[in-house]
């Protein structure tokens, strides 16, 4: 996506060219809500952020001038709660992808708070924002020598029973460990005897979820999975979801104009929204089976200190923790990664 360009003036007086995206992802690369919410607020007040391309190391400036929507991704977005009034005023279109797993016993996510605390955060956010704006992710589903499909379903049930009425959707994906050599090494280093999902275990899990969902009524969706599970009433997900964005934020004309979408309510007595789409907004920079629309991610890899054993976004938990500590020394720096 070739976003509109803006000229911005840096604190030292230098004028630079910045991208000015309409849709911002915060973030696939790191947990901004858990660790960098104060930084994000300070950067939004400054009007821009500096982002380093992870593939070529080239810096880029990103202006918030045109931003109409933020999609938050987090395992612990409690820090957002104290800033919701700011976001409502500065950029009122936003929703949260909340990854709420239960790997407490296994120690796979050593840096996240206890499940009960995260469930409480989820409910508080849902009550404040609406259940349609807080999406539950159990992601990834990971099989080990002690955790099989039955154990995973029980973990999901324990959380799902508490979130009934507080979300509309459950998104899940199957751990794809063999495609990430560093993840394999980290799991082996921690002596986690993992197993890959196959078609049988995928279908067994989906069938179990379908049964559990009779009590919940969620939309069940998979994230970037090639194996179809539609016969279990599981649909492919779009995390940065154009259809959801239209449903929630159709009143924002600038956002709809960017999407090239026309929204009308032709019948006052039967107010069903009619949507006309002119452009395919799929993000071609994501994986082939990803359904997300275009956005600009402002996160940085190797900066999340959650320490999740299966993480693909960190080379090592030690490096991520070191980057986090450097950030704490200069928490309003123009990039997340300092130095």
GROMACS .gro file of N, CA and C in nm, residues 15 35 52 61 71 91 103 111 114 137 139 157 207 271 276 281 288 309 329-330:
model
   60
   15UNK      N    1   1.322   1.845   0.845
   15UNK     CA    2   1.198   1.806   0.779
   15UNK      C    3   1.220   1.673   0.707
   35UNK      N    4   0.333  -0.350   2.703
   35UNK     CA    5   0.461  -0.293   2.744
   35UNK      C    6   0.488  -0.151   2.693
   52UNK      N    7   1.159   0.088   1.210
   52UNK     CA    8   1.273   0.029   1.140
   52UNK      C    9   1.227  -0.095   1.064
   61UNK      N   10   0.951   0.698   0.875
   61UNK     CA   11   0.867   0.776   0.964
   61UNK      C   12   0.721   0.750   0.930
   71UNK      N   13  -0.586  -0.126   1.528
   71UNK     CA   14  -0.613  -0.261   1.576
   71UNK      C   15  -0.503  -0.298   1.674
   91UNK      N   16  -0.839   0.889   1.851
   91UNK     CA   17  -0.868   0.800   1.738
   91UNK      C   18  -0.974   0.699   1.785
  103UNK      N   19  -0.160  -2.163   2.938
  103UNK     CA   20  -0.044  -2.251   2.944
  103UNK      C   21   0.030  -2.229   3.076
  111UNK      N   22   0.595  -1.480   3.113
  111UNK     CA   23   0.585  -1.339   3.146
  111UNK      C   24   0.445  -1.283   3.150
  114UNK      N   25  -0.143  -1.428   3.555
  114UNK     CA   26  -0.227  -1.548   3.568
  114UNK      C   27  -0.354  -1.537   3.483
  137UNK      N   28  -0.861  -1.463   2.128
  137UNK     CA   29  -0.775  -1.554   2.053
  137UNK      C   30  -0.718  -1.657   2.150
  139UNK      N   31  -0.430  -1.880   2.088
  139UNK     CA   32  -0.340  -1.882   1.974
  139UNK      C   33  -0.195  -1.874   2.022
  157UNK      N   34  -1.233  -2.452   2.729
  157UNK     CA   35  -1.362  -2.450   2.797
  157UNK      C   36  -1.356  -2.365   2.924
  207UNK      N   37  -1.399  -3.030   1.609
  207UNK     CA   38  -1.525  -3.094   1.650
  207UNK      C   39  -1.554  -3.068   1.797
  271UNK      N   40  -3.395  -0.145   0.880
  271UNK     CA   41  -3.262  -0.082   0.865
  271UNK      C   42  -3.148  -0.183   0.851
  276UNK      N   43  -2.152  -0.159  -0.052
  276UNK     CA   44  -2.098  -0.174  -0.187
  276UNK      C   45  -1.947  -0.153  -0.182
  281UNK      N   46  -0.919  -0.478  -0.068
  281UNK     CA   47  -0.826  -0.419   0.029
  281UNK      C   48  -0.737  -0.521   0.099
  288UNK      N   49  -0.026  -1.615   0.251
  288UNK     CA   50  -0.128  -1.639   0.151
  288UNK      C   51  -0.267  -1.664   0.206
  309UNK      N   52   0.770  -1.932   2.514
  309UNK     CA   53   0.867  -2.029   2.464
  309UNK      C   54   0.852  -2.051   2.314
  329UNK      N   55   1.481   0.305   2.975
  329UNK     CA   56   1.571   0.416   3.003
  329UNK      C   57   1.535   0.541   2.924
  330UNK      N   58   1.463   0.522   2.812
  330UNK     CA   59   1.421   0.635   2.729
  330UNK      C   60   1.282   0.604   2.672
   0.00000   0.00000   0.00000
